[in-house]
Amino acid sequence: MLEFTNLKLLKLLKISNNILQEIELSLNEDLVKFNFKVDLSLDCKNFYKSMKKNFFTLLMISILQQEKIDRKRIIKYGKIILFLGQIVTSVDNMLDKENKGIISIKGLENPYVSNSLIMLLCEKLLTQTLNELGDKDFLVNKKITNFIYEIAYGENIRTYETIEPYMNSNDIIERIHSNIGGKLLELSLLAPMTLESDQCKNKLKEYSASLFYLGMALQNLDDYYDIKEDFNNKKYNLYIAKLLENYKFTYLYLEEKDIQSLFYRDLDSIFKNTYYSFKLLKELGYPLEEKDGKKLLKKLFILRGMKEEHPRVIEYYL
């Protein structure tokens, strides 16, 4: 259980979870209008379970709540956040032949077919919701499409044909991680920071910039956990690049201890980006104290499997 010492933060997140339940109801109303069966799974009735499953959605909603945006508009922005998350997830699903995400279509088991239809569905509802928020000239819609292109570009160049020459670690950070990690979290606030008042827009732009560093840190963590999968699927991975740069021989012959040793040395980079993101959030007025930031990071690490695989990281670093 995630116990915050800061009651203001706890209250903010609980209110955000109540809003998420309203978002779920509104989204269900949209989905039942279709002739085919569309299922939605958010699991936000229990706050602590919701923190585990919907953490980033709750973080975005809480930022909008902190800036006192009208609740009805927050509900619409929340729906947009979910649509965007599902669109990105559906792209990953087609690459990995899976059907993950909060939206599923009964009777369509082929991942290419189901995810294609889910993306069309989300795009239609996304456009409709943006229009309700005032995006009459499709300005935000165009911005979102351009932003998704940048994320897609980062995903597109992850795949290589031959291991030689392998993209170096700095290029992976700048060309891949900045898109599929950093920009992915920034995307969630793109609609409100375009459609709200000028004062609110500027503040949300600063929030968006702060989230970039959190996205980068979490992408580092993902690359560590996906190192073997990425190698087998011929995808560029930050740690494969660093292993080649540090050990100067093929990853195929590296032992697990070499991989772990490099990861522990790189933890400083993950912590630095995360705590810098938290520091910026606090400076913007978000009620996040250092102790609570550490608890959040610890929770994210545990959810990713760190407690079982690397207990000393949890014990000594957090």
CSV table of C-alpha atoms in Angstrom, one decimal:
chain,number,residue,atom,x,y,z
A,1,MET,CA,0.0,0.0,0.0
A,2,LEU,CA,1.2,3.5,-0.9
A,3,GLU,CA,1.0,5.7,2.3
A,4,PHE,CA,1.8,9.4,1.7
A,5,THR,CA,2.9,11.6,4.6
A,6,ASN,CA,1.6,14.6,2.6
A,7,LEU,CA,-2.2,14.6,3.2
A,8,LYS,CA,-2.7,17.2,0.5
A,9,LEU,CA,-1.2,14.9,-2.1
A,10,LEU,CA,-3.3,12.0,-0.9
A,11,LYS,CA,-6.5,14.1,-1.1
A,12,LEU,CA,-5.6,15.3,-4.6
A,13,LEU,CA,-5.0,11.8,-5.9
A,14,LYS,CA,-8.2,10.5,-4.3
A,15,ILE,CA,-10.2,13.3,-5.9
A,16,SER,CA,-8.5,12.5,-9.2
A,17,ASN,CA,-9.5,8.8,-8.8
A,18,ASN,CA,-13.2,9.9,-8.3
A,19,ILE,CA,-12.9,11.9,-11.5
A,20,LEU,CA,-11.4,8.8,-13.2
A,21,GLN,CA,-14.6,6.9,-12.3
A,22,GLU,CA,-16.7,9.6,-13.9
A,23,ILE,CA,-14.5,9.4,-17.0
A,24,GLU,CA,-15.1,5.7,-17.1
A,25,LEU,CA,-18.8,6.2,-17.0
A,26,SER,CA,-18.7,8.8,-19.7
A,27,LEU,CA,-16.5,6.6,-21.9
A,28,ASN,CA,-18.8,3.6,-21.4
A,29,GLU,CA,-21.7,5.8,-22.6
A,30,ASP,CA,-19.7,6.5,-25.8
A,31,LEU,CA,-18.8,2.9,-26.4
A,32,VAL,CA,-22.3,1.4,-26.0
A,33,LYS,CA,-23.5,3.4,-28.9
A,34,PHE,CA,-21.8,1.1,-31.3
A,35,ASN,CA,-23.5,-2.0,-32.7
A,36,PHE,CA,-20.5,-4.3,-31.9
A,37,LYS,CA,-19.5,-5.1,-28.3
A,38,VAL,CA,-16.8,-2.9,-26.9
A,39,ASP,CA,-15.4,-3.7,-23.5
A,40,LEU,CA,-13.7,-1.2,-21.2
A,41,SER,CA,-11.5,-2.1,-18.2
A,42,LEU,CA,-10.2,0.6,-15.9
A,43,ASP,CA,-10.5,-0.9,-12.4
A,44,CYS,CA,-10.6,2.4,-10.6
A,45,LYS,CA,-13.2,1.6,-7.9
A,46,ASN,CA,-10.5,0.9,-5.3
A,47,PHE,CA,-8.1,3.8,-4.9
A,48,TYR,CA,-4.9,1.8,-4.1
A,49,LYS,CA,-5.5,-0.7,-6.8
A,50,SER,CA,-6.2,2.2,-9.2
A,51,MET,CA,-2.8,3.8,-8.1
A,52,LYS,CA,-1.2,0.6,-9.3
A,53,LYS,CA,-3.0,0.2,-12.6
A,54,ASN,CA,-3.7,3.8,-13.6
A,55,PHE,CA,-0.9,5.8,-11.9
A,56,PHE,CA,0.1,8.0,-14.9
A,57,THR,CA,-3.5,8.7,-15.8
A,58,LEU,CA,-4.1,9.8,-12.2
A,59,LEU,CA,-1.0,11.9,-12.2
A,60,MET,CA,-2.2,13.8,-15.3
A,61,ILE,CA,-5.7,14.2,-13.9
A,62,SER,CA,-4.3,15.5,-10.6
A,63,ILE,CA,-2.2,18.1,-12.4
A,64,LEU,CA,-5.4,19.4,-14.2
A,65,GLN,CA,-7.2,19.3,-10.9
A,66,GLN,CA,-4.3,21.2,-9.2
A,67,GLU,CA,-4.6,23.9,-11.8
A,68,LYS,CA,-8.4,24.2,-11.0
A,69,ILE,CA,-9.6,23.4,-14.5
A,70,ASP,CA,-13.4,22.9,-14.7
A,71,ARG,CA,-14.3,19.4,-13.6
A,72,LYS,CA,-16.4,18.7,-16.7
A,73,ARG,CA,-13.5,19.7,-19.0
A,74,ILE,CA,-11.1,17.5,-16.9
A,75,ILE,CA,-13.4,14.6,-17.6
A,76,LYS,CA,-13.1,15.2,-21.3
A,77,TYR,CA,-9.3,15.7,-21.1
A,78,GLY,CA,-9.2,12.4,-19.1
A,79,LYS,CA,-11.0,10.6,-21.9
A,80,ILE,CA,-8.5,12.1,-24.4
A,81,ILE,CA,-5.6,10.8,-22.2
A,82,LEU,CA,-7.1,7.3,-22.3
A,83,PHE,CA,-7.7,7.4,-26.1
A,84,LEU,CA,-4.1,8.5,-26.7
A,85,GLY,CA,-2.8,5.8,-24.4
A,86,GLN,CA,-4.8,3.1,-26.1
A,87,ILE,CA,-3.7,4.3,-29.6
A,88,VAL,CA,0.0,4.1,-28.6
A,89,THR,CA,-0.7,0.7,-26.9
A,90,SER,CA,-2.5,-0.6,-30.0
A,91,VAL,CA,0.6,0.2,-32.2
A,92,ASP,CA,2.8,-1.7,-29.8
A,93,ASN,CA,0.2,-4.6,-29.8
A,94,MET,CA,0.4,-4.9,-33.6
A,95,LEU,CA,4.2,-5.0,-33.4
A,96,ASP,CA,4.2,-7.6,-30.6
A,97,LYS,CA,1.0,-9.5,-31.8
A,98,GLU,CA,-0.9,-8.7,-28.5
A,99,ASN,CA,-4.2,-7.3,-27.4
A,100,LYS,CA,-3.3,-5.2,-24.3
A,101,GLY,CA,-4.9,-2.0,-23.2
A,102,ILE,CA,-8.2,-0.8,-21.6
A,103,ILE,CA,-10.4,-1.2,-24.7
A,104,SER,CA,-11.1,-4.5,-26.4
A,105,ILE,CA,-13.6,-5.6,-29.0
A,106,LYS,CA,-15.4,-8.9,-28.4
A,107,GLY,CA,-15.1,-11.4,-31.2
A,108,LEU,CA,-11.9,-10.0,-32.7
A,109,GLU,CA,-9.0,-12.1,-31.6
A,110,ASN,CA,-6.6,-11.3,-34.5
A,111,PRO,CA,-4.4,-8.5,-33.0
A,112,TYR,CA,-3.9,-6.8,-36.4
A,113,VAL,CA,-7.7,-6.7,-37.0
A,114,SER,CA,-8.7,-5.8,-33.4
A,115,ASN,CA,-6.1,-3.1,-32.9
A,116,SER,CA,-6.7,-1.5,-36.2
A,117,LEU,CA,-10.4,-1.1,-35.4
A,118,ILE,CA,-9.7,0.0,-31.8
A,119,MET,CA,-7.4,2.7,-33.2
A,120,LEU,CA,-10.1,3.9,-35.6
A,121,LEU,CA,-12.6,3.9,-32.8
A,122,CYS,CA,-10.3,5.9,-30.5
A,123,GLU,CA,-9.5,8.4,-33.2
A,124,LYS,CA,-13.2,9.0,-33.9
A,125,LEU,CA,-14.0,9.5,-30.2
A,126,LEU,CA,-10.8,11.6,-29.7
A,127,THR,CA,-11.9,14.0,-32.5
A,128,GLN,CA,-15.4,14.2,-31.2
A,129,THR,CA,-14.2,15.0,-27.6
A,130,LEU,CA,-11.7,17.6,-28.9
A,131,ASN,CA,-14.5,19.2,-30.8
A,132,GLU,CA,-16.7,19.4,-27.7
A,133,LEU,CA,-13.7,21.2,-25.9
A,134,GLY,CA,-13.6,23.8,-28.6
A,135,ASP,CA,-11.1,22.4,-31.2
A,136,LYS,CA,-13.4,23.5,-34.1
A,137,ASP,CA,-10.5,24.1,-36.5
A,138,PHE,CA,-8.8,20.8,-35.7
A,139,LEU,CA,-5.7,22.7,-34.5
A,140,VAL,CA,-5.2,20.4,-31.5
A,141,ASN,CA,-6.0,17.3,-33.6
A,142,LYS,CA,-3.2,18.3,-36.0
A,143,LYS,CA,-0.7,18.9,-33.1
A,144,ILE,CA,-1.6,15.5,-31.6
A,145,THR,CA,-1.1,13.8,-35.0
A,146,ASN,CA,2.3,15.4,-35.4
A,147,PHE,CA,3.3,14.5,-31.8
A,148,ILE,CA,2.2,10.9,-32.4
A,149,TYR,CA,4.3,10.9,-35.6
A,150,GLU,CA,7.4,11.7,-33.5
A,151,ILE,CA,6.6,8.9,-31.1
A,152,ALA,CA,6.0,6.6,-34.1
A,153,TYR,CA,9.3,7.7,-35.7
A,154,GLY,CA,11.2,6.8,-32.5
A,155,GLU,CA,9.5,3.4,-32.5
A,156,ASN,CA,10.2,3.0,-36.2
A,157,ILE,CA,14.0,3.4,-36.0
A,158,ARG,CA,14.3,1.0,-33.0
A,159,THR,CA,14.5,-1.9,-35.4
A,160,TYR,CA,17.8,-2.8,-37.1
A,161,GLU,CA,18.7,-5.3,-39.8
A,162,THR,CA,22.2,-6.1,-38.7
A,163,ILE,CA,24.0,-5.6,-35.4
A,164,GLU,CA,26.9,-3.9,-37.0
A,165,PRO,CA,27.2,-0.9,-36.7
A,166,TYR,CA,25.0,-0.7,-33.6
A,167,MET,CA,23.5,2.7,-32.7
A,168,ASN,CA,25.5,4.3,-29.9
A,169,SER,CA,23.9,5.0,-26.5
A,170,ASN,CA,23.8,8.8,-26.9
A,171,ASP,CA,22.0,8.4,-30.2
A,172,ILE,CA,19.5,6.0,-28.7
A,173,ILE,CA,18.8,8.5,-25.9
A,174,GLU,CA,18.4,11.5,-28.3
A,175,ARG,CA,16.6,9.8,-31.2
A,176,ILE,CA,14.6,7.0,-29.6
A,177,HIS,CA,14.1,7.5,-25.8
A,178,SER,CA,13.3,11.2,-26.2
A,179,ASN,CA,10.4,10.2,-28.4
A,180,ILE,CA,9.0,6.9,-27.1
A,181,GLY,CA,9.8,7.8,-23.5
A,182,GLY,CA,9.9,11.6,-22.9
A,183,LYS,CA,7.3,12.7,-25.4
A,184,LEU,CA,4.9,10.0,-24.5
A,185,LEU,CA,4.1,11.6,-21.1
A,186,GLU,CA,4.2,15.1,-22.6
A,187,LEU,CA,1.5,14.1,-25.1
A,188,SER,CA,-1.1,13.7,-22.3
A,189,LEU,CA,-1.1,17.4,-21.6
A,190,LEU,CA,-1.1,18.6,-25.2
A,191,ALA,CA,-4.8,19.2,-25.5
A,192,PRO,CA,-5.3,21.2,-22.3
A,193,MET,CA,-2.2,23.3,-22.8
A,194,THR,CA,-3.5,24.3,-26.2
A,195,LEU,CA,-7.2,24.8,-25.3
A,196,GLU,CA,-7.2,26.4,-21.8
A,197,SER,CA,-6.6,30.0,-20.9
A,198,ASP,CA,-3.2,31.6,-21.6
A,199,GLN,CA,-2.2,31.6,-18.0
A,200,CYS,CA,-3.1,28.0,-17.6
A,201,LYS,CA,-1.5,27.1,-21.0
A,202,ASN,CA,1.9,28.4,-19.8
A,203,LYS,CA,1.7,26.6,-16.5
A,204,LEU,CA,0.8,23.3,-18.2
A,205,LYS,CA,3.7,23.7,-20.7
A,206,GLU,CA,6.0,23.8,-17.7
A,207,TYR,CA,4.3,20.7,-16.2
A,208,SER,CA,4.7,19.0,-19.6
A,209,ALA,CA,8.4,19.8,-19.7
A,210,SER,CA,8.9,18.4,-16.2
A,211,LEU,CA,7.2,15.1,-17.1
A,212,PHE,CA,9.6,14.7,-20.0
A,213,TYR,CA,12.4,13.7,-17.5
A,214,LEU,CA,10.2,11.2,-15.8
A,215,GLY,CA,9.4,9.6,-19.1
A,216,MET,CA,13.1,9.3,-19.9
A,217,ALA,CA,13.9,7.7,-16.6
A,218,LEU,CA,11.1,5.1,-17.0
A,219,GLN,CA,12.3,4.3,-20.6
A,220,ASN,CA,15.7,3.6,-19.2
A,221,LEU,CA,14.2,1.2,-16.8
A,222,ASP,CA,12.1,-0.5,-19.5
A,223,ASP,CA,15.2,-1.0,-21.7
A,224,TYR,CA,16.9,-2.8,-18.8
A,225,TYR,CA,14.0,-5.2,-18.4
A,226,ASP,CA,13.5,-5.7,-22.1
A,227,ILE,CA,17.2,-6.2,-22.9
A,228,LYS,CA,16.9,-9.9,-23.9
A,229,GLU,CA,13.6,-9.4,-25.7
A,230,ASP,CA,14.9,-6.4,-27.6
A,231,PHE,CA,18.1,-8.3,-28.6
A,232,ASN,CA,16.0,-11.3,-29.9
A,233,ASN,CA,13.6,-8.9,-31.8
A,234,LYS,CA,16.5,-6.8,-33.2
A,235,LYS,CA,15.5,-3.6,-31.5
A,236,TYR,CA,18.0,-1.0,-30.4
A,237,ASN,CA,18.3,-1.0,-26.6
A,238,LEU,CA,20.2,1.5,-24.4
A,239,TYR,CA,21.9,-1.2,-22.3
A,240,ILE,CA,22.9,-3.4,-25.3
A,241,ALA,CA,24.6,-0.2,-26.7
A,242,LYS,CA,26.3,0.5,-23.4
A,243,LEU,CA,27.4,-3.1,-23.0
A,244,LEU,CA,29.0,-3.1,-26.4
A,245,GLU,CA,30.7,0.3,-25.6
A,246,ASN,CA,31.9,-0.8,-22.2
A,247,TYR,CA,32.9,-4.4,-22.8
A,248,LYS,CA,33.8,-4.3,-26.5
A,249,PHE,CA,32.5,-7.7,-27.4
A,250,THR,CA,29.2,-9.2,-28.5
A,251,TYR,CA,26.3,-9.2,-26.0
A,252,LEU,CA,25.7,-12.9,-26.8
A,253,TYR,CA,28.7,-13.8,-24.7
A,254,LEU,CA,28.0,-11.5,-21.8
A,255,GLU,CA,27.1,-12.9,-18.4
A,256,GLU,CA,24.2,-11.8,-16.3
A,257,LYS,CA,26.5,-10.2,-13.8
A,258,ASP,CA,27.9,-7.9,-16.4
A,259,ILE,CA,24.4,-6.7,-17.4
A,260,GLN,CA,23.5,-6.1,-13.7
A,261,SER,CA,26.8,-4.4,-13.0
A,262,LEU,CA,26.2,-1.9,-15.8
A,263,PHE,CA,22.6,-1.3,-14.7
A,264,TYR,CA,23.6,-0.5,-11.1
A,265,ARG,CA,26.1,2.0,-12.4
A,266,ASP,CA,23.3,3.6,-14.5
A,267,LEU,CA,20.9,3.9,-11.7
A,268,ASP,CA,22.2,7.3,-10.9
A,269,SER,CA,21.0,8.5,-14.3
A,270,ILE,CA,17.5,7.0,-13.7
A,271,PHE,CA,17.3,8.6,-10.2
A,272,LYS,CA,18.6,12.0,-11.4
A,273,ASN,CA,16.0,12.3,-14.2
A,274,THR,CA,13.2,11.2,-11.9
A,275,TYR,CA,14.0,13.4,-9.0
A,276,TYR,CA,14.6,16.4,-11.3
A,277,SER,CA,11.1,15.8,-12.7
A,278,PHE,CA,9.7,15.7,-9.1
A,279,LYS,CA,11.6,18.8,-8.2
A,280,LEU,CA,10.1,20.7,-11.1
A,281,LEU,CA,6.6,19.5,-10.2
A,282,LYS,CA,7.1,20.8,-6.7
A,283,GLU,CA,8.3,24.2,-7.9
A,284,LEU,CA,5.2,24.5,-10.0
A,285,GLY,CA,3.0,24.0,-6.9
A,286,TYR,CA,2.2,20.3,-7.2
A,287,PRO,CA,2.1,19.0,-3.6
A,288,LEU,CA,4.9,16.4,-3.9
A,289,GLU,CA,7.5,16.4,-1.1
A,290,GLU,CA,10.8,14.5,-1.4
A,291,LYS,CA,9.7,11.7,0.8
A,292,ASP,CA,6.6,11.1,-1.3
A,293,GLY,CA,8.6,11.3,-4.5
A,294,LYS,CA,10.8,8.5,-3.2
A,295,LYS,CA,7.8,6.4,-2.3
A,296,LEU,CA,6.4,6.9,-5.8
A,297,LEU,CA,9.6,5.9,-7.4
A,298,LYS,CA,9.9,2.9,-5.1
A,299,LYS,CA,6.4,1.8,-6.0
A,300,LEU,CA,7.1,2.2,-9.8
A,301,PHE,CA,10.3,0.0,-9.3
A,302,ILE,CA,8.3,-2.6,-7.4
A,303,LEU,CA,5.6,-2.7,-10.0
A,304,ARG,CA,8.3,-3.3,-12.7
A,305,GLY,CA,9.6,-6.4,-10.8
A,306,MET,CA,12.6,-4.8,-9.1
A,307,LYS,CA,11.8,-6.2,-5.6
A,308,GLU,CA,12.0,-9.8,-6.8
A,309,GLU,CA,15.0,-9.4,-9.2
A,310,HIS,CA,17.0,-6.7,-7.4
A,311,PRO,CA,16.0,-6.4,-3.8
A,312,ARG,CA,19.1,-4.5,-2.8
A,313,VAL,CA,18.0,-1.6,-5.1
A,314,ILE,CA,14.8,-1.3,-3.1
A,315,GLU,CA,16.6,-1.7,0.2
A,316,TYR,CA,19.7,0.5,-0.2
A,317,TYR,CA,18.8,3.0,-3.0
A,318,LEU,CA,15.2,3.7,-2.0
